Short mmCIF file of C-alpha atoms in Angstrom, two decimals:
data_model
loop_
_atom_site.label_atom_id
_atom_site.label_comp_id
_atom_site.label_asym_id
_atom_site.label_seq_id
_atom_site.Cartn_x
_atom_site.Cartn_y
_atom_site.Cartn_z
CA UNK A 1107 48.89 -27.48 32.84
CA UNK A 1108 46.59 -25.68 35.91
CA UNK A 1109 46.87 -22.51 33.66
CA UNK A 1110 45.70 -24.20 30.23
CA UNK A 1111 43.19 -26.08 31.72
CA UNK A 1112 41.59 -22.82 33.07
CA UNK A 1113 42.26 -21.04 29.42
CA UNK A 1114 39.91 -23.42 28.41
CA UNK A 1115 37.44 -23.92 30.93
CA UNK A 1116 36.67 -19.71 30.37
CA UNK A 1117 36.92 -20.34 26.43
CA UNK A 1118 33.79 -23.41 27.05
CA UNK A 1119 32.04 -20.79 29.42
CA UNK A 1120 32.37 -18.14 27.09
CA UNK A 1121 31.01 -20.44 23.85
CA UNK A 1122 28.00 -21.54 25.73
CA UNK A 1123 27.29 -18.21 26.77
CA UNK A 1124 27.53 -17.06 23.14
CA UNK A 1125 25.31 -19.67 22.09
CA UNK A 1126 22.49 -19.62 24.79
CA UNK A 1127 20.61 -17.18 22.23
CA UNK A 1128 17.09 -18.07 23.88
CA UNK A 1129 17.01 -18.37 27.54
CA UNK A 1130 13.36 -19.44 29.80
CA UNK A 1131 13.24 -18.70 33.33
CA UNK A 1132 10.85 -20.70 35.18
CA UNK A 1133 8.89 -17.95 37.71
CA UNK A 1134 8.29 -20.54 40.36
CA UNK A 1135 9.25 -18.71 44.34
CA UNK A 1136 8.91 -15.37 45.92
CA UNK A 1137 5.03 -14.53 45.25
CA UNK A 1138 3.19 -13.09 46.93
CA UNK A 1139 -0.87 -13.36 47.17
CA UNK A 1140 -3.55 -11.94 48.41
CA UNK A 1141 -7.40 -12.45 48.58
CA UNK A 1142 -8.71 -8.86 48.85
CA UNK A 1143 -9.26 -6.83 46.10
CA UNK A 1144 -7.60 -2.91 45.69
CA UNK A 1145 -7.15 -1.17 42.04
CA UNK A 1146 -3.43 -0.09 43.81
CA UNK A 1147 -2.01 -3.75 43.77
CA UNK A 1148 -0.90 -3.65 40.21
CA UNK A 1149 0.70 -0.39 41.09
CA UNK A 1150 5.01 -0.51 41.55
CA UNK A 1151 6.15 -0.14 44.59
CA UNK A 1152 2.76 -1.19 46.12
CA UNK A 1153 4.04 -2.42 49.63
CA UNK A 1154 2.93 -6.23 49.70
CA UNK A 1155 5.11 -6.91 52.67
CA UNK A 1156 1.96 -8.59 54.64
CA UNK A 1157 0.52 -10.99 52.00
CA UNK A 1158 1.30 -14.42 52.17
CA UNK A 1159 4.13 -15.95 50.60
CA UNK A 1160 3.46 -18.92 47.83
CA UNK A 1161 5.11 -21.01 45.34
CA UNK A 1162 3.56 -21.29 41.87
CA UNK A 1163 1.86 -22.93 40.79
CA UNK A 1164 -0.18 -22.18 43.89
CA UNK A 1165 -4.06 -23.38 44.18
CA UNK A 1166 -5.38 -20.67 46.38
CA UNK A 1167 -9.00 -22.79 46.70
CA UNK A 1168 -8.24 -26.36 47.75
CA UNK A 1169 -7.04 -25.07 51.58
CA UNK A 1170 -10.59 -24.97 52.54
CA UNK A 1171 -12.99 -24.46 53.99
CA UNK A 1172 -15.50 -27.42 53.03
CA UNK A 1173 -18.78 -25.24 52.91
CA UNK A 1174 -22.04 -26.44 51.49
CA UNK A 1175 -22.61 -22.44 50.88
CA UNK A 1176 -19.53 -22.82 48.57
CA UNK A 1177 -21.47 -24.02 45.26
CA UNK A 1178 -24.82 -24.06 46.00
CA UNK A 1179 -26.35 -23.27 42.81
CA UNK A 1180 -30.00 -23.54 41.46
CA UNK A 1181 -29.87 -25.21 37.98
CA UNK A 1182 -32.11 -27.66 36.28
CA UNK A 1183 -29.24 -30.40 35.07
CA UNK A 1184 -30.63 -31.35 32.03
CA UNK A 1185 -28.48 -34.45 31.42
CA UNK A 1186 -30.27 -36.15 34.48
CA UNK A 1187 -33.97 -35.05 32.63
CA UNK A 1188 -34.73 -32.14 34.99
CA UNK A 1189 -36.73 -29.47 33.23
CA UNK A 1190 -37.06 -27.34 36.23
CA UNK A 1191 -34.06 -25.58 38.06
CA UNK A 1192 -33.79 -27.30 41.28
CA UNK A 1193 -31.03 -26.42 44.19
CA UNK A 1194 -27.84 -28.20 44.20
CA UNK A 1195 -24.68 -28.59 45.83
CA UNK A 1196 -21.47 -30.14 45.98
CA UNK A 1197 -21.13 -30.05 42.40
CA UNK A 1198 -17.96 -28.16 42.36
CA UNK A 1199 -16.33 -29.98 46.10
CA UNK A 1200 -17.66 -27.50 47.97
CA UNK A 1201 -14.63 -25.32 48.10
CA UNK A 1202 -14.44 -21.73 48.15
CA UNK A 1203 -13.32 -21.50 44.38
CA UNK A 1204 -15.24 -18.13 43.70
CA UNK A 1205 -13.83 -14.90 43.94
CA UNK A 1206 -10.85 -12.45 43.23
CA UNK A 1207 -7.00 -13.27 43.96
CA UNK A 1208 -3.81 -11.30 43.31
CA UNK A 1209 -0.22 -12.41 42.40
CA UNK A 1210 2.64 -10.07 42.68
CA UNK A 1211 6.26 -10.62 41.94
CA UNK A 1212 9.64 -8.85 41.80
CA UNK A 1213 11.77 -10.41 38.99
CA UNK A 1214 15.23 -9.76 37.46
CA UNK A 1215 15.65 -10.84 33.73
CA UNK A 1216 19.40 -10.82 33.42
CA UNK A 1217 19.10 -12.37 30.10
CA UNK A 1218 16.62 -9.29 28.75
CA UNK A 1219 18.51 -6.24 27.15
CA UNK A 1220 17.80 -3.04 24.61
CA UNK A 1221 16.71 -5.06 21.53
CA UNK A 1222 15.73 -8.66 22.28
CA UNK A 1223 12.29 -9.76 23.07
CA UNK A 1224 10.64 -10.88 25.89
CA UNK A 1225 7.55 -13.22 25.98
CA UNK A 1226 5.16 -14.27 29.42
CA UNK A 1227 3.67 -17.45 28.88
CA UNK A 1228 1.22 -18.85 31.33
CA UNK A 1229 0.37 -22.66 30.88
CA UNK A 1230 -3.05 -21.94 32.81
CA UNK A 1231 -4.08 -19.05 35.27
CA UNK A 1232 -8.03 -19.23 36.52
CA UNK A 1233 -9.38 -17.60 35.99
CA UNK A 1234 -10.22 -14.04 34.03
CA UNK A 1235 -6.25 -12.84 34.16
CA UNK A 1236 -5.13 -9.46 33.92
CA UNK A 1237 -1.37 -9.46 33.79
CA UNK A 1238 0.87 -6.25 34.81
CA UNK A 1239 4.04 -5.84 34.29
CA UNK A 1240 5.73 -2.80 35.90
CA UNK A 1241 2.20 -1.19 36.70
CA UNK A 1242 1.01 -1.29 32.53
CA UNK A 1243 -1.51 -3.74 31.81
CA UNK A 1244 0.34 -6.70 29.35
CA UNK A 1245 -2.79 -8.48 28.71
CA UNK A 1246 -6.66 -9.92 29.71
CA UNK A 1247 -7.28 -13.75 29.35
CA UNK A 1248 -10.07 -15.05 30.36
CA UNK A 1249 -10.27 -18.89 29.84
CA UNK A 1250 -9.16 -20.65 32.57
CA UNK A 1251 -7.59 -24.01 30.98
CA UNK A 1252 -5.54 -22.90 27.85
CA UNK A 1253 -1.97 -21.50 27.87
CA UNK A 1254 -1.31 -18.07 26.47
CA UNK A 1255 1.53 -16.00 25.90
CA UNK A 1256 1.87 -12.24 26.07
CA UNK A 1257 4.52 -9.87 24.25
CA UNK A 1258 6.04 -8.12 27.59
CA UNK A 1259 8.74 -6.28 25.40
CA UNK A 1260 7.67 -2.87 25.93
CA UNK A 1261 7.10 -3.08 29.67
CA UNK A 1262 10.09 -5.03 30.43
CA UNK A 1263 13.03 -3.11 31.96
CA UNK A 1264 16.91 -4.22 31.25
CA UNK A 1265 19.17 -4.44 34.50
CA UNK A 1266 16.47 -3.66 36.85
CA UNK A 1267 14.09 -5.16 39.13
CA UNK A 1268 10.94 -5.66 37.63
CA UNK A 1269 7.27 -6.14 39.26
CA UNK A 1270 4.25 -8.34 37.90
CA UNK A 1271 1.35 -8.61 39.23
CA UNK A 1272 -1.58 -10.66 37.93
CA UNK A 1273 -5.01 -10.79 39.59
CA UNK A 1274 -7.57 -13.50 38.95
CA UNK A 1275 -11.31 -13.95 39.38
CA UNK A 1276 -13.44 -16.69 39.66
CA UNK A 1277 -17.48 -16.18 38.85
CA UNK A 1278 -20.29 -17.98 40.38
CA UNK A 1279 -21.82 -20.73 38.39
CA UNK A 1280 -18.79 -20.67 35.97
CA UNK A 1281 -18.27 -24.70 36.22
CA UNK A 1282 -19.78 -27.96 36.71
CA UNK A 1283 -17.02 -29.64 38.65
CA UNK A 1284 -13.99 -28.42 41.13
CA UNK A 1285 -11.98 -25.99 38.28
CA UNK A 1286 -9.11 -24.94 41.06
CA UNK A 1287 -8.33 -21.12 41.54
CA UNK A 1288 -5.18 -19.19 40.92
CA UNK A 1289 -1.67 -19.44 38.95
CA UNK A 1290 -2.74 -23.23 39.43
CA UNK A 1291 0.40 -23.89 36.04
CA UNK A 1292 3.23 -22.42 35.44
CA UNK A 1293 4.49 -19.36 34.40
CA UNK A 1294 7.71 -19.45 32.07
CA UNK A 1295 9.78 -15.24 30.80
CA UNK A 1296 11.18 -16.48 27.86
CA UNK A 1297 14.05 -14.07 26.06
CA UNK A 1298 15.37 -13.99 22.52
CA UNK A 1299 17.20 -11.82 20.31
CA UNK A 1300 14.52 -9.91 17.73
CA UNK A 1301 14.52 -12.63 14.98
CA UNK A 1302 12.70 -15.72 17.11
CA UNK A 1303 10.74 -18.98 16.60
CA UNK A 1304 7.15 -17.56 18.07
CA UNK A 1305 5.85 -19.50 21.25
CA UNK A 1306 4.25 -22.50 19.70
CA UNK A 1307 5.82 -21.77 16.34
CA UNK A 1308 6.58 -25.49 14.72
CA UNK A 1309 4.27 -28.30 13.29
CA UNK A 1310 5.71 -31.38 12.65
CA UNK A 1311 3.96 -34.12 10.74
CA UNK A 1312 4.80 -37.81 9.51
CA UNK A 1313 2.75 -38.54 6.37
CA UNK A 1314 4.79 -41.28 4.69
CA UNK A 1315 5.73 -43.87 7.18
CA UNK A 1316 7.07 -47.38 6.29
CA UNK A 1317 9.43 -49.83 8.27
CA UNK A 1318 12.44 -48.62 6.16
CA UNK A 1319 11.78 -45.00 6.13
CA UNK A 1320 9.63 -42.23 7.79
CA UNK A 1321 9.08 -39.01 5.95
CA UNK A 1322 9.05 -35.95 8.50
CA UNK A 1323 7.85 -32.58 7.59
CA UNK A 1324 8.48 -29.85 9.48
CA UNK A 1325 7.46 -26.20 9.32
CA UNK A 1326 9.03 -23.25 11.72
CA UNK A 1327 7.61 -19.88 11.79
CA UNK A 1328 9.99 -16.89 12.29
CA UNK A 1329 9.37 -13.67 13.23
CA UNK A 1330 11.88 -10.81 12.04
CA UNK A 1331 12.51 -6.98 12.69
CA UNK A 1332 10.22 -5.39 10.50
CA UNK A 1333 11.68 -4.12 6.90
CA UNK A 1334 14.22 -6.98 7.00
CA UNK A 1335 15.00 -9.04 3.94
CA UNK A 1336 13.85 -12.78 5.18
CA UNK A 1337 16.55 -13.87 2.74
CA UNK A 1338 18.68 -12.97 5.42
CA UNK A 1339 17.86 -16.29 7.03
CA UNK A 1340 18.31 -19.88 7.29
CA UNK A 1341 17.41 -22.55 9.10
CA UNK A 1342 19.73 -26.01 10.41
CA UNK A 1343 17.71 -28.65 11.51
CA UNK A 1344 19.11 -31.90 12.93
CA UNK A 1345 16.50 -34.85 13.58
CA UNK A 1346 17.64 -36.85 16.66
CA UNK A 1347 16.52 -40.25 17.47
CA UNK A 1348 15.32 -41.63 21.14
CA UNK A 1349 18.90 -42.93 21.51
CA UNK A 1350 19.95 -38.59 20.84
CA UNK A 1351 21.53 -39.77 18.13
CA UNK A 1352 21.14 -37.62 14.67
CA UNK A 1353 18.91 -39.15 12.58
CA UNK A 1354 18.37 -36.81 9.77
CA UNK A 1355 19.74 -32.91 8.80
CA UNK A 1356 18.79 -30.38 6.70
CA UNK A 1357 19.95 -26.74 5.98
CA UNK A 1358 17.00 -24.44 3.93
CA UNK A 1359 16.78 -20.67 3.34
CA UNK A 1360 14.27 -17.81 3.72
CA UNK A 1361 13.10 -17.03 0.15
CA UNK A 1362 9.83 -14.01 -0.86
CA UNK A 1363 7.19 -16.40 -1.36
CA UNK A 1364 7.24 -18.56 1.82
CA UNK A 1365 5.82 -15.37 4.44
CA UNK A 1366 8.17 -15.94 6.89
CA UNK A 1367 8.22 -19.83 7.36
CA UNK A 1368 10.46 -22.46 6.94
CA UNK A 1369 9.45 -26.18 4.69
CA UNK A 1370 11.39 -28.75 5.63
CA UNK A 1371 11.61 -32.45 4.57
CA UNK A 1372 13.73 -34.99 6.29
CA UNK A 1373 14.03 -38.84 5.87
CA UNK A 1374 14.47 -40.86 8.90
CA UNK A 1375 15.68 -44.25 8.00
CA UNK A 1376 14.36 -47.26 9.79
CA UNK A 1377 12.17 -45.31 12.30
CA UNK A 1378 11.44 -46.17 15.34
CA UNK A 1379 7.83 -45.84 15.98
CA UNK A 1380 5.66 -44.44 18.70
CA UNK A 1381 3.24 -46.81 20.46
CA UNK A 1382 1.26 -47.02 23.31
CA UNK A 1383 3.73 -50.07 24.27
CA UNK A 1384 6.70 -48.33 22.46
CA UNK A 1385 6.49 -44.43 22.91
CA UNK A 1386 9.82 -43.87 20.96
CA UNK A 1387 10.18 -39.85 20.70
CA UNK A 1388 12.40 -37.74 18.28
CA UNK A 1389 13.59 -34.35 18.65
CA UNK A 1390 13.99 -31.82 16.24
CA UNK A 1391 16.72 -29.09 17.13
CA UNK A 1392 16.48 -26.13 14.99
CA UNK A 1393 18.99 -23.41 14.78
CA UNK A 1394 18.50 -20.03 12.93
CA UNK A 1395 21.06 -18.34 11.54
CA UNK A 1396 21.65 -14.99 9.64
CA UNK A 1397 23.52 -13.60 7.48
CA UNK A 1398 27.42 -13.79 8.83
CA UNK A 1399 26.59 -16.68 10.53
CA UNK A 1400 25.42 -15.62 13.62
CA UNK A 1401 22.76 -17.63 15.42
CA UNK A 1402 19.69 -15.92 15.94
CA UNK A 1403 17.68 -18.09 17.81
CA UNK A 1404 17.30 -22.18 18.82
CA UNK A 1405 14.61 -24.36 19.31
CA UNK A 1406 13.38 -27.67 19.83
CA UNK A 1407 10.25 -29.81 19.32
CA UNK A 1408 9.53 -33.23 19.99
CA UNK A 1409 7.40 -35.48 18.21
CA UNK A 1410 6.70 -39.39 17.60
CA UNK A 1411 6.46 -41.04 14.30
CA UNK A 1412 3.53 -42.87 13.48
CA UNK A 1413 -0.14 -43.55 11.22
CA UNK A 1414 -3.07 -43.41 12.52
CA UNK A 1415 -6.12 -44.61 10.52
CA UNK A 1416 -10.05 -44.33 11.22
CA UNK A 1417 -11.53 -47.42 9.07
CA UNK A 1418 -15.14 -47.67 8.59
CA UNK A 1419 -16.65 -51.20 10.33
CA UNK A 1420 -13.18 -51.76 11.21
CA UNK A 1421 -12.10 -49.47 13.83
CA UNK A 1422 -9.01 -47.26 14.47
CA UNK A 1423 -5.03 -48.37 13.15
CA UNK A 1424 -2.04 -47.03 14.83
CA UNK A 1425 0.61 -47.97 13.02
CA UNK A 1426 -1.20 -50.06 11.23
CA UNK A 1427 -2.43 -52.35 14.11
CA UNK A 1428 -5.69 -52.44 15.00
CA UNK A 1429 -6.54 -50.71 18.74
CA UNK A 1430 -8.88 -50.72 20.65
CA UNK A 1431 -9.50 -47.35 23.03
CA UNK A 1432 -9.28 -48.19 26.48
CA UNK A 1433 -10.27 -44.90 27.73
CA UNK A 1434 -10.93 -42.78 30.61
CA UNK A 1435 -12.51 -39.58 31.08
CA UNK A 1436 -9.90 -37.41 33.84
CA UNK A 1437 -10.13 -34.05 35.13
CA UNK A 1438 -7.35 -31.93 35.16
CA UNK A 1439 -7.47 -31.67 39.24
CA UNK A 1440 -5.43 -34.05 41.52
CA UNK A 1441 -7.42 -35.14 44.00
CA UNK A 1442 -6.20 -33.74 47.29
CA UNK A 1443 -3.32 -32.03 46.13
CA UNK A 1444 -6.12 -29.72 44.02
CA UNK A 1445 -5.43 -27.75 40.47
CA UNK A 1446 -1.87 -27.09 41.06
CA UNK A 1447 0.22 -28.78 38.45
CA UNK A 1448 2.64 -31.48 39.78
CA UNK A 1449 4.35 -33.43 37.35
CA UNK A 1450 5.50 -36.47 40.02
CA UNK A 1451 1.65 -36.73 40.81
CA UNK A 1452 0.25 -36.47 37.15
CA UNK A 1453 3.59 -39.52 36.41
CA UNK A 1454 1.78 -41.30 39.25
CA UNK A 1455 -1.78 -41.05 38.00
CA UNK A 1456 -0.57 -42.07 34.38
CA UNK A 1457 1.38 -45.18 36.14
CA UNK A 1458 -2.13 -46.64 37.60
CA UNK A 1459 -3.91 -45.83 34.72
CA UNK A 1460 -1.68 -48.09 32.90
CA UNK A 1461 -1.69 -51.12 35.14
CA UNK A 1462 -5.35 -51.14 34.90
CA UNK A 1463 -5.04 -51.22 31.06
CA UNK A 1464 -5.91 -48.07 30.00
CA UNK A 1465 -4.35 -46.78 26.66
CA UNK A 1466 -6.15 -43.41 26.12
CA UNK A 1467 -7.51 -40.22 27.86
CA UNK A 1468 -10.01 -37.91 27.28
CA UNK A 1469 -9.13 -34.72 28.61
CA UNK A 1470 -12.89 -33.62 30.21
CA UNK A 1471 -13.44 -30.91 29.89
CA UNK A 1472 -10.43 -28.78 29.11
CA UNK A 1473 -7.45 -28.18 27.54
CA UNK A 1474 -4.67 -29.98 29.97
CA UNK A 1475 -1.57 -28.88 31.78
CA UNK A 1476 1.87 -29.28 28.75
CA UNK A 1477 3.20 -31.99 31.81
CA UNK A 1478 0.08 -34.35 31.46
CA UNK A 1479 0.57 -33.83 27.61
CA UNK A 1480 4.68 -34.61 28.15
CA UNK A 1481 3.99 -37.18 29.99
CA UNK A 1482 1.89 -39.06 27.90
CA UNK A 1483 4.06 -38.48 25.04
CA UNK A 1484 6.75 -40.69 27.37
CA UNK A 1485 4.82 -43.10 29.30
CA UNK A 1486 2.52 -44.14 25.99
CA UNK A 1487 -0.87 -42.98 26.51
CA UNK A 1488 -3.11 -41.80 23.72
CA UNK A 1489 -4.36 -38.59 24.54
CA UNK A 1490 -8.17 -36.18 23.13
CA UNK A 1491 -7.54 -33.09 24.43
CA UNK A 1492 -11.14 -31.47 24.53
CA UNK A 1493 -11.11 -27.76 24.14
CA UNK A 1494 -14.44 -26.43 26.09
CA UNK A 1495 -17.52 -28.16 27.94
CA UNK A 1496 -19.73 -26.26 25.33
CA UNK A 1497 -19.89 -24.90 22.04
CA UNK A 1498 -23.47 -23.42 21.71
CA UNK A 1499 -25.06 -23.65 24.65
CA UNK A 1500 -24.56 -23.04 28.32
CA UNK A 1501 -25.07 -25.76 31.06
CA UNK A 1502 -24.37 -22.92 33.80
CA UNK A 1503 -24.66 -19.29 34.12
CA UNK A 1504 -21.35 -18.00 33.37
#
């Protein structure tokens, strides 16, 4: 019995190893930072022995010091009816937010080989990041708040070590309240085989919705070696319930005219619908196969089924219920814990926002960490995420 009990134990192991075709590895411990500035850092081999040892995310500016020389800045705020630029200060905490950081890191991929891609996404990095990755430049982003992703690939070594550094720069008069400094979010190396589901690569909508039946379309982009036939692939796509239990299926091909991008249409009988008192959540698994049946690539998105309708001298329907927005307005920083994500303190926030009644969240002035946006999905708060301060004009220098 001892020896077919372990026969199958290594034939489990081995399945799930065959199927894990998309692995993420969360780059979380062994950085290293520093607070000077040298062209050498993104360099390999660059000897960063001395510089002091973080955890990401990692808020560089909320250790201080207070100083009222931190944000003094000479604006005229226009909101309170200045016309004239006045000197201010405290505006941004008075923390030392301004200035140039660097992040290095040595990494092994083990999942990353000859012909499979490799993608660096960064849910927030302030701000002004250039990303290296084994001394070759990957990328420049310089918006603070929104995640981006970066196609690593070519700089990415297989069964090696590999170094990334990123450095980061904060510029005077670049915000009107405390914005954080550093890899404040999370950094995820995501691997897949060369046919994927891009980063961000589904949209799910609900536009027939009833108490008997919800009609869920989904759409997932693929990406493919180039001068393969996309006929070559299909798609399985099981619709799971808040109970995990499969709701819906479907199984759709590739054909010439769809550029790469999967239509589907499911029917979810008697849906359970997401509210603000109710936030029921399905989960779409998608699998991608190709031709012989071997599965290319997995992945999953979650969404809630619901309406929502804007009525003129009425007011706004979710589900067909009349609410009323009980709203605040909430910066992405924590308080005393600063810009570094923390999902137990963004739970906790959420929590006393909802025993004083609130039901939705304005997200000022910035796109928000993917936690807060999880976690409202769960806890049943109605979220505006609010791309930029400004469209057309500037309320501060930079």
């Amino acid at each position: 019995m001892k020896k077919i009990f372990v026969v199958l134990s290594g034939l489990c192991v081995a399945s799930m190893l065959q199927a894990q075709v998309r692995t993420e590895q969360l780059l979380e411990k062994g950085w290293k930072f520093t607070r000077e500035d040298k062209v050498e850092f993104s360099q390999v081999g660059y000897d960063d022995a001395k510089w002091q040892s973080v955890t990401v995310p990692h808020d560089w500016a909320i250790y201080g010091p207070f100083s009222i020389n931190n944000d003094r800045q000479n604006v005229a705020i226009t909101q309170d009816g200045q016309k004239e630029a006045m000197e201010h200060a405290g505006r941004t905490g008075g923390l030392p937010f301004v200035g140039v950081g660097w992040y290095r890191l040595d990494f092994e991929a083990p999942s990353f080989e000859k012909g499979k891609q490799a993608t660096l996404i960064f849910d927030g990095a302030m701000s002004h990041a250039r990303v290296y990755v084994n001394g070759k430049e990957a990328g420049y982003w310089p918006y603070g708040y929104n995640s981006f992703h970066l196609d690593v690939t070519p700089y990415l070594k297989a069964g090696e070590v590999n170094e990334l550094a990123v450095r980061l720069e904060n510029e005077n008069e670049s915000s009107r309240w405390y914005p954080g400094a550093g890899l404040y979010r999370n950094v995820h190396l995501v691997v897949t085989e060369d046919a994927y589901v891009p980063t961000w690569g589904t949209h799910v909508t609900t536009p027939v919705v009833t108490e008997m039946l919800a009609k869920v379309c989904l759409n997932t982009k693929l990406v493919i070696p180039e001068g393969e036939d996309r006929r070559a692939y299909r798609i399985t796509t099981e619709i799971k319930d808040p109970n995990g239990r499969v709701a819906a299926a479907s199984t759709d091909k590739l054909s010439l005219y769809n550029e790469c991008q999967f239509e589907q249409e499911f029917a979810v009988a008697m849906p359970a619908l997401w509210s603000v008192e109710n936030p029921n959540l399905y989960t779409a698994v998608s699998r991608i196969y190709k031709v012989g049946e071997k599965n290319v690539d997995e992945y999953t998105t979650r969404f809630g089924i619901r309406t929502i309708e804007i009525i003129p001298e009425k007011g706004f329907f979710l589900n067909g219920k009349l609410t009323k927005f009980q709203g605040v307005c909430n910066h992405h920083d924590l308080g005393p814990l600063g810009a570094a994500v923390n999902d137990a303190a963004i739970r906790r926030q959420i929590r006393i926002m909802k025993d004083m009644g609130v039901n939705a969240i304005r997200t000022s002035h910035n796109m928000p960490a993917p936690e807060l946006v999880a976690a409202c999905d769960e806890m049943g708060m109605m979220l505006m995420l609010e791309s930029f301060d400004e469209w057309k004009s500037a309320k501060v220098g930079n």
